[in-house]
């Protein structure tokens, strides 16, 4: 492992030719610049190198390597484990690199490594185009893509990595390379699921698809007491669903959003949120049975601008709140699994805690298993249990919410499929869970490629794959 660097030998924390911002502990912006989405993460880097462009990223990597400093890489800063920041070392911060260039004729876009999904949706929707992104607009493109990328469009258009055509990467030795099917194909394979282990991605090139701009989308809520019936219905409903229909189940309370009547706010509830990646009238038909099921508390499913729908959850998971996650792939939605979910989903103390279950399959499952480093293509559902508490809530709250998430995962043990989505792993998920995310064969191949591109494991502040 890395020895503690003797930074007293570094006369000043200046990087030659750096055009962005260099932020140290004495800088007025230091506390804002070191904060990430998860307010439970409190790390104090020695230097935050906020890059203005690719040349700055190259310079920052070389500087950190020359001085044997710990490196963290920040895209959107959203990872729950807070790996975008480190103690003592250098944060290579791409948050000022958020440009998106769309080629509407070629249906592709170049996206810089610090962009958020709201940036991508905003620019691509100007042309009626989109690619698979996350379900919250303020999530970073880089971290999400490098872990695989799941979202409402995936059953029709594949994972985010299935839409990745090329990436510009600054390697551990500070060289700039392009990875694609033709250039550094081994690196390109590893970037499509292997996380931030292989270099700093300064830009991504994605394929785009006609989507919207108006789509049939939104959630339907039912009372928590109806959970078993709703999930029982949902299991059959999604088994028959066309690829166009993406859906996520959210179990918790009704969020206090302006679109929802106030008397329902914070009521324990199950929601099924859908987005139909096709014509609105076809979408109406595809969701009709869902909307007619039981007695919904509120039905917000209707024609909606795709970009607005993609931002609809943004205010339910604010920056600075405290978060702790547990996640797993599910073997299926058996009656027993449904009973466990109904039993635990509403047992958190905080009304902000919730669980989200993604329906996979469709185009995700049709890509050959070893075509990319994303390993769990044959899983129908995965679940992430999200414990939430507020900054001014005491340690007792943190302990109670964390214990709830752990108990919930424990209870799901008999219903787990092997594997977990690597981007849902948290601070206390150790290397065995990283191996679990990939499975032995994919992990070994990733470790070999890591040995080629980062033999010293300079990029280890992540869900680490050790070089073989
Ligand atoms: C509210 C919320 C909703 C989410 N929804 C979804 C979802 O719908 N679908 C989904 O797939 N995931 C989702 N996620 C998980 C998400 O994929 C991860 O949190 C991901 O790490 C976020 O990317 P980021 O760039 O913001 O991460 P950061 O925290 O900035 O970085 C995380 C890690 O990614 C690597 N990294 C970041 N930028 C770069 C770069 N430019 N080059 C190389 N490596 C880099 C680094 O290793 C870094 O440690 C969600 C997360 C949150 C918090």
Short mmCIF file of C-alpha atoms and ligand atoms in Angstrom, two decimals:
data_model
loop_
_atom_site.label_atom_id
_atom_site.label_comp_id
_atom_site.label_asym_id
_atom_site.label_seq_id
_atom_site.Cartn_x
_atom_site.Cartn_y
_atom_site.Cartn_z
CA UNK A 1 0.00 0.00 0.00
CA UNK A 2 0.99 3.63 -0.19
CA UNK A 3 3.35 5.02 2.44
CA UNK A 4 2.22 8.26 4.06
CA UNK A 5 3.79 10.96 1.83
CA UNK A 6 6.08 13.51 3.43
CA UNK A 7 4.34 16.56 2.08
CA UNK A 8 6.65 18.92 3.96
CA UNK A 9 8.99 18.23 1.03
CA UNK A 10 6.50 19.85 -1.36
CA UNK A 11 7.41 23.50 -1.19
CA UNK A 12 4.04 24.67 -2.32
CA UNK A 13 1.01 23.01 -3.73
CA UNK A 14 1.31 24.72 -7.10
CA UNK A 15 0.97 22.74 -10.32
CA UNK A 16 2.94 24.18 -13.24
CA UNK A 17 0.73 25.50 -16.02
CA UNK A 18 -2.52 24.62 -14.22
CA UNK A 19 -5.32 26.88 -15.46
CA UNK A 20 -8.15 25.79 -13.18
CA UNK A 21 -8.50 26.45 -9.45
CA UNK A 22 -6.17 25.05 -6.81
CA UNK A 23 -8.01 24.91 -3.49
CA UNK A 24 -6.22 24.24 -0.21
CA UNK A 25 -7.46 24.32 3.40
CA UNK A 26 -6.87 28.07 3.71
CA UNK A 27 -9.08 28.85 0.67
CA UNK A 28 -12.52 30.41 1.28
CA UNK A 29 -14.17 27.72 -0.91
CA UNK A 30 -12.41 24.77 0.74
CA UNK A 31 -15.35 23.44 2.78
CA UNK A 32 -17.77 23.71 -0.14
CA UNK A 33 -15.26 22.16 -2.54
CA UNK A 34 -14.57 19.14 -0.32
CA UNK A 35 -18.25 18.43 0.38
CA UNK A 36 -19.89 15.64 -1.60
CA UNK A 37 -23.56 14.69 -2.02
CA UNK A 38 -23.48 12.45 1.07
CA UNK A 39 -23.12 14.81 4.05
CA UNK A 40 -21.98 11.89 6.24
CA UNK A 41 -18.66 11.96 4.35
CA UNK A 42 -16.19 14.42 5.89
CA UNK A 43 -12.75 14.21 4.30
CA UNK A 44 -9.99 16.83 4.21
CA UNK A 45 -7.86 16.68 1.08
CA UNK A 46 -4.52 18.47 0.99
CA UNK A 47 -5.32 19.89 -2.43
CA UNK A 48 -8.38 20.09 -4.63
CA UNK A 49 -7.28 20.55 -8.24
CA UNK A 50 -10.41 21.83 -9.98
CA UNK A 51 -9.48 21.24 -13.60
CA UNK A 52 -10.45 23.61 -16.42
CA UNK A 53 -9.65 21.11 -19.16
CA UNK A 54 -7.80 17.97 -20.23
CA UNK A 55 -4.34 19.54 -19.87
CA UNK A 56 -5.11 20.31 -16.23
CA UNK A 57 -6.14 16.70 -15.61
CA UNK A 58 -2.85 15.47 -17.12
CA UNK A 59 -0.90 17.96 -14.99
CA UNK A 60 -2.77 17.03 -11.81
CA UNK A 61 -2.23 13.29 -12.30
CA UNK A 62 1.48 13.81 -12.95
CA UNK A 63 1.81 16.13 -9.94
CA UNK A 64 0.12 13.63 -7.61
CA UNK A 65 2.21 10.74 -8.94
CA UNK A 66 5.48 12.70 -8.76
CA UNK A 67 4.80 13.54 -5.11
CA UNK A 68 3.39 10.12 -4.26
CA UNK A 69 0.14 11.66 -3.06
CA UNK A 70 -3.13 9.84 -2.60
CA UNK A 71 -5.49 10.50 -5.54
CA UNK A 72 -9.28 10.81 -5.53
CA UNK A 73 -11.25 11.59 -8.71
CA UNK A 74 -14.44 13.63 -8.60
CA UNK A 75 -17.10 13.58 -11.32
CA UNK A 76 -20.55 14.49 -9.97
CA UNK A 77 -19.55 13.83 -6.34
CA UNK A 78 -22.61 11.63 -5.87
CA UNK A 79 -21.15 8.30 -4.85
CA UNK A 80 -22.67 7.36 -1.49
CA UNK A 81 -19.31 6.01 -0.29
CA UNK A 82 -17.74 9.44 -0.86
CA UNK A 83 -14.82 8.08 -2.86
CA UNK A 84 -14.66 11.37 -4.81
CA UNK A 85 -12.74 12.90 -1.89
CA UNK A 86 -9.82 11.63 0.19
CA UNK A 87 -7.96 12.69 3.31
CA UNK A 88 -4.56 14.33 2.78
CA UNK A 89 -4.20 13.66 -0.93
CA UNK A 90 -5.17 15.39 -4.16
CA UNK A 91 -8.74 15.50 -5.45
CA UNK A 92 -8.73 15.65 -9.24
CA UNK A 93 -11.99 17.55 -9.52
CA UNK A 94 -13.77 17.64 -12.89
CA UNK A 95 -16.83 19.56 -11.64
CA UNK A 96 -15.97 22.55 -13.84
CA UNK A 97 -15.88 20.34 -16.97
CA UNK A 98 -19.59 19.87 -17.74
CA UNK A 99 -19.92 20.60 -21.44
CA UNK A 100 -22.08 18.44 -23.73
CA UNK A 101 -21.72 18.56 -27.55
CA UNK A 102 -24.50 16.88 -29.52
CA UNK A 103 -24.18 15.72 -33.12
CA UNK A 104 -27.89 15.41 -33.99
CA UNK A 105 -27.29 13.98 -37.47
CA UNK A 106 -24.95 11.27 -36.21
CA UNK A 107 -27.04 10.80 -33.03
CA UNK A 108 -24.03 10.96 -30.76
CA UNK A 109 -22.79 13.27 -28.02
CA UNK A 110 -19.45 14.03 -26.41
CA UNK A 111 -19.88 14.68 -22.68
CA UNK A 112 -17.17 16.03 -20.37
CA UNK A 113 -16.16 14.01 -17.32
CA UNK A 114 -17.69 16.35 -14.73
CA UNK A 115 -21.15 16.64 -16.33
CA UNK A 116 -24.34 15.71 -14.52
CA UNK A 117 -27.22 13.77 -16.09
CA UNK A 118 -29.35 16.94 -16.06
CA UNK A 119 -26.71 18.54 -18.35
CA UNK A 120 -26.92 15.63 -20.78
CA UNK A 121 -30.73 15.42 -20.80
CA UNK A 122 -31.02 19.19 -21.26
CA UNK A 123 -28.75 19.30 -24.33
CA UNK A 124 -29.81 16.05 -25.98
CA UNK A 125 -33.53 16.74 -25.52
CA UNK A 126 -33.10 19.97 -27.49
CA UNK A 127 -32.82 17.53 -30.43
CA UNK A 128 -35.44 15.04 -29.19
CA UNK A 129 -32.64 12.61 -28.31
CA UNK A 130 -31.49 10.85 -25.13
CA UNK A 131 -29.35 8.03 -23.83
CA UNK A 132 -29.79 5.86 -20.75
CA UNK A 133 -28.93 7.89 -17.64
CA UNK A 134 -29.72 7.77 -13.93
CA UNK A 135 -33.09 8.54 -12.35
CA UNK A 136 -31.87 11.66 -10.48
CA UNK A 137 -30.68 14.67 -12.49
CA UNK A 138 -27.87 15.74 -10.17
CA UNK A 139 -26.03 12.40 -10.43
CA UNK A 140 -22.65 12.51 -12.18
CA UNK A 141 -22.26 11.03 -15.65
CA UNK A 142 -18.74 9.73 -15.03
CA UNK A 143 -19.16 7.54 -11.95
CA UNK A 144 -22.54 6.26 -13.10
CA UNK A 145 -21.27 5.34 -16.56
CA UNK A 146 -18.10 3.68 -15.34
CA UNK A 147 -20.10 1.39 -13.04
CA UNK A 148 -22.60 0.38 -15.77
CA UNK A 149 -25.48 2.85 -15.65
CA UNK A 150 -29.06 1.78 -15.00
CA UNK A 151 -32.14 3.90 -15.63
CA UNK A 152 -35.60 4.15 -17.18
CA UNK A 153 -34.39 3.77 -20.79
CA UNK A 154 -32.18 0.71 -20.26
CA UNK A 155 -34.70 -1.98 -21.22
CA UNK A 156 -35.13 -0.33 -24.62
CA UNK A 157 -31.68 1.16 -25.23
CA UNK A 158 -29.34 -0.83 -22.96
CA UNK A 159 -27.22 0.23 -20.02
CA UNK A 160 -25.31 3.51 -20.20
CA UNK A 161 -22.18 1.49 -21.01
CA UNK A 162 -23.98 -0.20 -23.89
CA UNK A 163 -24.28 3.28 -25.39
CA UNK A 164 -20.66 4.24 -24.78
CA UNK A 165 -18.78 4.57 -28.07
CA UNK A 166 -15.47 6.01 -26.86
CA UNK A 167 -13.76 7.66 -23.91
CA UNK A 168 -10.79 10.00 -23.57
CA UNK A 169 -8.73 8.82 -20.62
CA UNK A 170 -5.75 10.18 -18.70
CA UNK A 171 -3.86 7.11 -17.49
CA UNK A 172 -1.98 6.65 -14.23
CA UNK A 173 1.26 7.69 -15.92
CA UNK A 174 -0.34 10.90 -17.15
CA UNK A 175 -0.80 9.99 -20.82
CA UNK A 176 -3.94 10.81 -22.75
CA UNK A 177 -5.43 7.88 -24.68
CA UNK A 178 -8.66 7.19 -26.48
CA UNK A 179 -10.47 3.96 -25.71
CA UNK A 180 -13.02 2.55 -28.15
CA UNK A 181 -13.78 -0.70 -29.94
CA UNK A 182 -10.72 -0.03 -32.15
CA UNK A 183 -8.33 1.80 -29.84
CA UNK A 184 -7.21 0.21 -26.57
CA UNK A 185 -10.14 -2.25 -26.74
CA UNK A 186 -9.08 -3.90 -23.48
CA UNK A 187 -9.29 -0.56 -21.68
CA UNK A 188 -12.60 0.15 -23.39
CA UNK A 189 -13.98 -3.16 -22.14
CA UNK A 190 -12.83 -2.40 -18.58
CA UNK A 191 -14.28 1.12 -18.55
CA UNK A 192 -17.72 -0.32 -19.26
CA UNK A 193 -18.41 -1.43 -15.69
CA UNK A 194 -14.99 -1.49 -14.00
CA UNK A 195 -15.44 1.88 -12.26
CA UNK A 196 -12.77 4.55 -11.82
CA UNK A 197 -9.90 2.06 -11.63
CA UNK A 198 -8.29 2.65 -15.01
CA UNK A 199 -7.71 6.38 -15.38
CA UNK A 200 -9.47 9.73 -15.34
CA UNK A 201 -12.08 9.98 -18.08
CA UNK A 202 -12.12 13.53 -19.41
CA UNK A 203 -14.93 12.88 -21.91
CA UNK A 204 -17.35 10.19 -23.01
CA UNK A 205 -18.92 9.67 -26.42
CA UNK A 206 -22.43 8.22 -26.29
CA UNK A 207 -24.91 7.02 -28.88
CA UNK A 208 -28.31 8.75 -28.67
CA UNK A 209 -31.84 7.67 -29.53
CA UNK A 210 -35.07 9.49 -30.35
CA UNK A 211 -36.91 9.90 -27.02
CA UNK A 212 -39.84 12.25 -26.39
CA UNK A 213 -39.53 15.16 -25.90
CA UNK A 214 -42.91 14.18 -24.40
CA UNK A 215 -43.12 10.71 -22.89
CA UNK A 216 -45.71 8.83 -20.87
CA UNK A 217 -44.08 8.93 -17.44
CA UNK A 218 -44.58 9.40 -13.72
CA UNK A 219 -45.39 7.53 -10.52
CA UNK A 220 -48.55 5.94 -9.16
CA UNK A 221 -48.73 5.75 -5.32
CA UNK A 222 -50.67 3.27 -3.16
CA UNK A 223 -50.89 3.08 0.63
CA UNK A 224 -48.14 1.02 2.27
CA UNK A 225 -50.81 -1.42 3.50
CA UNK A 226 -51.34 -2.44 -0.14
CA UNK A 227 -47.66 -3.33 -0.68
CA UNK A 228 -48.06 -7.10 -0.94
CA UNK A 229 -50.93 -6.79 -3.42
CA UNK A 230 -49.15 -4.14 -5.48
CA UNK A 231 -45.91 -6.14 -5.70
CA UNK A 232 -47.84 -9.31 -6.49
CA UNK A 233 -49.49 -7.48 -9.40
CA UNK A 234 -46.23 -5.74 -10.41
CA UNK A 235 -44.35 -9.06 -10.70
CA UNK A 236 -46.71 -10.21 -13.47
CA UNK A 237 -47.14 -6.75 -14.97
CA UNK A 238 -43.39 -6.30 -15.64
CA UNK A 239 -42.91 -9.90 -16.74
CA UNK A 240 -45.19 -9.03 -19.69
CA UNK A 241 -43.96 -5.46 -20.17
CA UNK A 242 -42.54 -4.32 -23.51
CA UNK A 243 -38.92 -3.19 -23.60
CA UNK A 244 -40.10 0.40 -23.92
CA UNK A 245 -41.47 0.33 -20.38
CA UNK A 246 -38.90 1.15 -17.71
CA UNK A 247 -40.03 1.07 -14.09
CA UNK A 248 -38.69 1.56 -10.59
CA UNK A 249 -40.58 0.73 -7.38
CA UNK A 250 -40.06 3.14 -4.49
CA UNK A 251 -41.05 2.04 -0.98
CA UNK A 252 -41.08 4.62 1.82
CA UNK A 253 -43.29 7.67 2.21
CA UNK A 254 -44.95 10.05 -0.23
CA UNK A 255 -42.35 12.79 -0.81
CA UNK A 256 -43.53 16.37 -0.16
CA UNK A 257 -43.39 17.45 -3.81
CA UNK A 258 -45.53 20.34 -5.10
CA UNK A 259 -47.27 18.02 -7.60
CA UNK A 260 -48.65 15.88 -4.73
CA UNK A 261 -51.60 16.96 -2.51
CA UNK A 262 -50.28 18.11 0.86
CA UNK A 263 -52.47 15.79 2.91
CA UNK A 264 -50.59 12.83 1.41
CA UNK A 265 -47.10 14.13 2.19
CA UNK A 266 -45.00 11.71 4.29
CA UNK A 267 -47.67 8.98 4.28
CA UNK A 268 -46.12 5.50 4.11
CA UNK A 269 -46.59 4.42 0.52
CA UNK A 270 -45.39 2.27 -2.34
CA UNK A 271 -44.92 3.94 -5.73
CA UNK A 272 -44.30 2.47 -9.16
CA UNK A 273 -42.62 5.06 -11.38
CA UNK A 274 -42.69 4.38 -15.13
CA UNK A 275 -41.26 5.90 -18.26
CA UNK A 276 -42.32 4.64 -21.69
CA UNK A 277 -39.60 5.09 -24.32
CA UNK A 278 -41.94 5.31 -27.30
CA UNK A 279 -45.08 7.03 -28.55
CA UNK A 280 -47.28 8.51 -25.80
CA UNK A 281 -50.39 6.63 -27.00
CA UNK A 282 -48.52 3.30 -26.87
CA UNK A 283 -47.30 4.25 -23.41
CA UNK A 284 -50.86 4.99 -22.29
CA UNK A 285 -51.86 1.47 -23.31
CA UNK A 286 -48.79 -0.09 -21.67
CA UNK A 287 -49.50 1.45 -18.24
CA UNK A 288 -53.31 1.20 -18.27
CA UNK A 289 -53.52 -1.95 -16.13
CA UNK A 290 -51.11 -0.52 -13.58
CA UNK A 291 -53.11 2.67 -13.17
CA UNK A 292 -56.32 0.70 -12.77
CA UNK A 293 -54.90 -1.59 -10.11
CA UNK A 294 -56.41 -1.25 -6.62
CA UNK A 295 -57.06 2.19 -5.19
CA UNK A 296 -54.12 4.52 -5.82
CA UNK A 297 -53.53 7.36 -3.35
CA UNK A 298 -52.47 9.50 -6.28
CA UNK A 299 -51.71 8.84 -9.94
CA UNK A 300 -49.19 11.20 -11.53
CA UNK A 301 -48.58 9.08 -14.63
CA UNK A 302 -49.21 11.12 -17.75
CA UNK A 303 -47.57 12.82 -20.72
CA UNK A 304 -44.51 14.68 -19.42
CA UNK A 305 -41.41 16.31 -20.92
CA UNK A 306 -38.71 13.63 -20.59
CA UNK A 307 -36.12 16.08 -19.15
CA UNK A 308 -38.57 17.30 -16.48
CA UNK A 309 -39.43 13.73 -15.50
CA UNK A 310 -35.71 12.93 -15.16
CA UNK A 311 -35.41 15.80 -12.64
CA UNK A 312 -38.62 15.04 -10.72
CA UNK A 313 -36.85 13.24 -7.86
CA UNK A 314 -34.02 15.75 -7.46
CA UNK A 315 -35.48 17.44 -4.37
CA UNK A 316 -36.18 14.16 -2.56
CA UNK A 317 -32.46 13.36 -2.14
CA UNK A 318 -30.78 16.65 -1.32
CA UNK A 319 -27.04 17.31 -1.13
CA UNK A 320 -25.74 17.42 2.42
CA UNK A 321 -28.28 15.06 4.00
CA UNK A 322 -26.70 11.98 5.57
CA UNK A 323 -26.97 8.68 3.68
CA UNK A 324 -26.09 5.02 4.13
CA UNK A 325 -26.93 2.35 1.55
CA UNK A 326 -27.20 -1.41 1.31
CA UNK A 327 -27.92 -3.17 -1.98
CA UNK A 328 -28.28 -6.51 -3.68
CA UNK A 329 -29.53 -8.17 -6.84
CA UNK A 330 -32.68 -10.20 -6.26
CA UNK A 331 -33.25 -13.76 -7.41
CA UNK A 332 -36.87 -12.93 -8.23
CA UNK A 333 -40.02 -11.57 -6.66
CA UNK A 334 -41.27 -14.71 -4.96
CA UNK A 335 -44.13 -14.44 -2.46
CA UNK A 336 -41.59 -14.80 0.35
CA UNK A 337 -39.36 -12.07 -1.07
CA UNK A 338 -42.38 -9.77 -1.36
CA UNK A 339 -43.33 -10.51 2.26
CA UNK A 340 -39.82 -9.60 3.44
CA UNK A 341 -39.86 -6.37 1.44
CA UNK A 342 -43.29 -5.40 2.81
CA UNK A 343 -42.16 -6.21 6.35
CA UNK A 344 -38.97 -4.13 6.32
CA UNK A 345 -39.51 -1.30 3.86
CA UNK A 346 -41.53 0.84 6.28
CA UNK A 347 -39.63 -0.02 9.46
CA UNK A 348 -37.13 2.88 9.22
CA UNK A 349 -37.50 5.70 11.76
CA UNK A 350 -36.93 8.51 9.27
CA UNK A 351 -39.68 9.37 6.76
CA UNK A 352 -36.89 10.16 4.27
CA UNK A 353 -35.46 6.63 4.24
CA UNK A 354 -36.68 4.43 1.41
CA UNK A 355 -35.87 1.49 -0.84
CA UNK A 356 -35.78 1.56 -4.65
CA UNK A 357 -36.13 -1.53 -6.80
CA UNK A 358 -35.11 -1.37 -10.49
CA UNK A 359 -36.66 -3.64 -13.13
CA UNK A 360 -33.86 -4.85 -15.37
CA UNK A 361 -34.05 -7.19 -18.41
CA UNK A 362 -34.93 -6.22 -22.00
CA UNK A 363 -31.95 -4.88 -23.94
CA UNK A 364 -29.72 -5.17 -20.84
CA UNK A 365 -30.10 -8.95 -20.86
CA UNK A 366 -29.57 -9.32 -24.62
CA UNK A 367 -25.97 -8.05 -24.60
CA UNK A 368 -23.62 -11.06 -24.23
CA UNK A 369 -22.54 -11.52 -20.63
CA UNK A 370 -18.81 -10.93 -21.18
CA UNK A 371 -19.11 -8.15 -23.78
CA UNK A 372 -18.51 -5.52 -21.08
CA UNK A 373 -17.31 -5.51 -17.48
CA UNK A 374 -20.89 -5.03 -16.19
CA UNK A 375 -21.59 -8.45 -14.75
CA UNK A 376 -25.25 -8.81 -13.74
CA UNK A 377 -27.13 -8.89 -17.04
CA UNK A 378 -29.37 -11.84 -16.20
CA UNK A 379 -30.94 -10.33 -13.08
CA UNK A 380 -34.59 -9.20 -13.24
CA UNK A 381 -34.62 -6.87 -10.22
CA UNK A 382 -32.10 -5.13 -8.02
CA UNK A 383 -32.79 -3.24 -4.83
CA UNK A 384 -31.03 -0.43 -3.00
CA UNK A 385 -31.97 0.35 0.60
CA UNK A 386 -31.32 4.03 1.30
CA UNK A 387 -31.10 5.14 4.93
CA UNK A 388 -31.38 8.93 5.28
CA UNK A 389 -31.07 11.31 8.23
CA UNK A 390 -30.66 15.06 8.50
CA UNK A 391 -27.50 17.00 9.39
CA UNK A 392 -28.94 18.13 12.73
CA UNK A 393 -30.17 14.69 13.73
CA UNK A 394 -28.18 12.98 16.45
CA UNK A 395 -25.90 9.97 16.32
CA UNK A 396 -28.85 7.91 17.54
CA UNK A 397 -30.70 8.64 14.29
CA UNK A 398 -27.69 7.63 12.25
CA UNK A 399 -27.35 4.40 14.20
CA UNK A 400 -31.07 3.58 13.92
CA UNK A 401 -31.27 4.22 10.17
CA UNK A 402 -28.04 2.36 9.47
CA UNK A 403 -29.25 -0.61 11.52
CA UNK A 404 -32.54 -0.61 9.57
CA UNK A 405 -30.72 -0.84 6.23
CA UNK A 406 -28.51 -3.67 7.49
CA UNK A 407 -31.46 -5.60 8.93
CA UNK A 408 -33.39 -5.21 5.69
CA UNK A 409 -30.48 -6.58 3.63
CA UNK A 410 -29.98 -9.40 6.12
CA UNK A 411 -33.65 -10.39 5.82
CA UNK A 412 -33.31 -10.48 2.03
CA UNK A 413 -30.41 -12.94 2.26
CA UNK A 414 -32.42 -16.01 1.11
CA UNK A 415 -33.73 -14.03 -1.87
CA UNK A 416 -30.48 -12.58 -3.16
CA UNK A 417 -29.10 -13.39 -6.58
CA UNK A 418 -25.32 -13.44 -6.69
CA UNK A 419 -24.00 -9.98 -7.30
CA UNK A 420 -24.67 -6.38 -6.48
CA UNK A 421 -24.52 -3.21 -8.55
CA UNK A 422 -21.06 -1.79 -7.86
CA UNK A 423 -22.32 1.81 -7.88
CA UNK A 424 -24.62 1.07 -4.93
CA UNK A 425 -21.82 -0.15 -2.63
CA UNK A 426 -21.16 1.99 0.45
CA UNK A 427 -18.27 2.85 2.76
CA UNK A 428 -18.34 -0.41 4.74
CA UNK A 429 -18.77 -2.72 1.74
CA UNK A 430 -15.36 -4.37 1.60
CA UNK A 431 -13.33 -5.91 -1.22
CA UNK A 432 -15.34 -9.13 -1.01
CA UNK A 433 -18.42 -7.22 -2.15
CA UNK A 434 -16.46 -5.67 -5.03
CA UNK A 435 -15.57 -9.21 -6.10
CA UNK A 436 -19.21 -10.17 -5.64
CA UNK A 437 -20.23 -7.32 -7.96
CA UNK A 438 -18.11 -8.69 -10.80
CA UNK A 439 -17.91 -12.43 -10.24
CA UNK A 440 -14.57 -14.25 -10.46
CA UNK A 441 -14.08 -14.31 -14.22
CA UNK A 442 -14.82 -10.64 -14.85
CA UNK A 443 -12.84 -9.60 -11.77
CA UNK A 444 -9.76 -11.53 -12.96
CA UNK A 445 -9.91 -9.92 -16.40
CA UNK A 446 -10.31 -6.47 -14.82
CA UNK A 447 -7.31 -7.17 -12.56
CA UNK A 448 -5.19 -8.07 -15.62
CA UNK A 449 -6.17 -4.87 -17.42
CA UNK A 450 -5.53 -2.89 -14.23
CA UNK A 451 -2.00 -4.36 -14.19
CA UNK A 452 -1.45 -2.93 -17.70
CA UNK A 453 -2.88 0.56 -17.16
CA UNK A 454 -2.32 1.16 -13.44
CA UNK A 455 0.19 -1.37 -12.09
CA UNK A 456 0.90 0.70 -8.94
CA UNK A 457 -2.80 1.02 -8.14
CA UNK A 458 -2.55 4.81 -8.12
CA UNK A 459 -6.33 4.94 -8.65
CA UNK A 460 -7.39 2.99 -5.56
CA UNK A 461 -9.74 5.46 -3.91
CA UNK A 462 -12.75 3.74 -5.47
CA UNK A 463 -14.36 0.30 -5.51
CA UNK A 464 -10.91 -1.06 -5.97
CA UNK A 465 -9.75 -3.75 -8.35
CA UNK A 466 -6.22 -4.75 -7.40
CA UNK A 467 -3.77 -5.20 -10.29
CA UNK A 468 -3.05 -8.88 -10.87
C1 LIG B 1 -29.50 10.05 -5.53
C2 LIG B 1 -28.77 9.04 -6.36
C3 LIG B 1 -29.41 8.42 -7.41
C4 LIG B 1 -28.75 7.47 -8.17
N1 LIG B 1 -29.41 6.87 -9.20
C5 LIG B 1 -28.74 6.01 -9.99
C6 LIG B 1 -29.37 5.47 -11.14
O1 LIG B 1 -30.52 5.75 -11.44
N2 LIG B 1 -28.65 4.63 -11.91
C7 LIG B 1 -27.36 4.29 -11.62
O2 LIG B 1 -26.77 3.54 -12.38
N3 LIG B 1 -26.75 4.78 -10.53
C8 LIG B 1 -27.40 5.64 -9.72
N4 LIG B 1 -26.77 6.15 -8.63
C9 LIG B 1 -25.43 5.68 -8.27
C10 LIG B 1 -24.39 6.40 -9.09
O3 LIG B 1 -24.17 5.67 -10.27
C11 LIG B 1 -23.07 6.51 -8.31
O4 LIG B 1 -23.29 7.25 -7.15
C12 LIG B 1 -21.97 7.15 -9.15
O5 LIG B 1 -20.74 6.93 -8.51
C13 LIG B 1 -22.19 8.63 -9.34
O6 LIG B 1 -21.25 9.18 -10.21
P1 LIG B 1 -20.51 10.55 -9.85
O7 LIG B 1 -19.68 10.94 -11.01
O8 LIG B 1 -21.48 11.53 -9.32
O9 LIG B 1 -19.58 10.00 -8.67
P2 LIG B 1 -18.37 10.62 -7.85
O10 LIG B 1 -18.76 10.54 -6.42
O11 LIG B 1 -17.90 11.91 -8.39
O12 LIG B 1 -17.26 9.54 -8.16
C14 LIG B 1 -17.38 8.21 -7.74
C15 LIG B 1 -16.19 7.45 -8.26
O13 LIG B 1 -16.27 7.37 -9.68
C16 LIG B 1 -15.00 7.52 -10.25
N5 LIG B 1 -15.00 8.71 -11.12
C17 LIG B 1 -15.78 9.81 -11.01
N6 LIG B 1 -15.50 10.64 -12.04
C18 LIG B 1 -14.55 10.05 -12.78
C19 LIG B 1 -13.88 10.39 -13.99
N7 LIG B 1 -14.14 11.51 -14.64
N8 LIG B 1 -12.95 9.52 -14.46
C20 LIG B 1 -12.68 8.37 -13.82
N9 LIG B 1 -13.28 7.99 -12.69
C21 LIG B 1 -14.21 8.82 -12.19
C22 LIG B 1 -14.01 7.64 -9.12
O14 LIG B 1 -13.49 6.35 -8.83
C23 LIG B 1 -14.85 8.10 -7.98
O15 LIG B 1 -14.37 7.67 -6.73
C24 LIG B 1 -27.40 7.13 -7.88
C25 LIG B 1 -26.75 7.78 -6.84
C26 LIG B 1 -27.42 8.72 -6.08
C27 LIG B 1 -26.71 9.37 -4.94
#
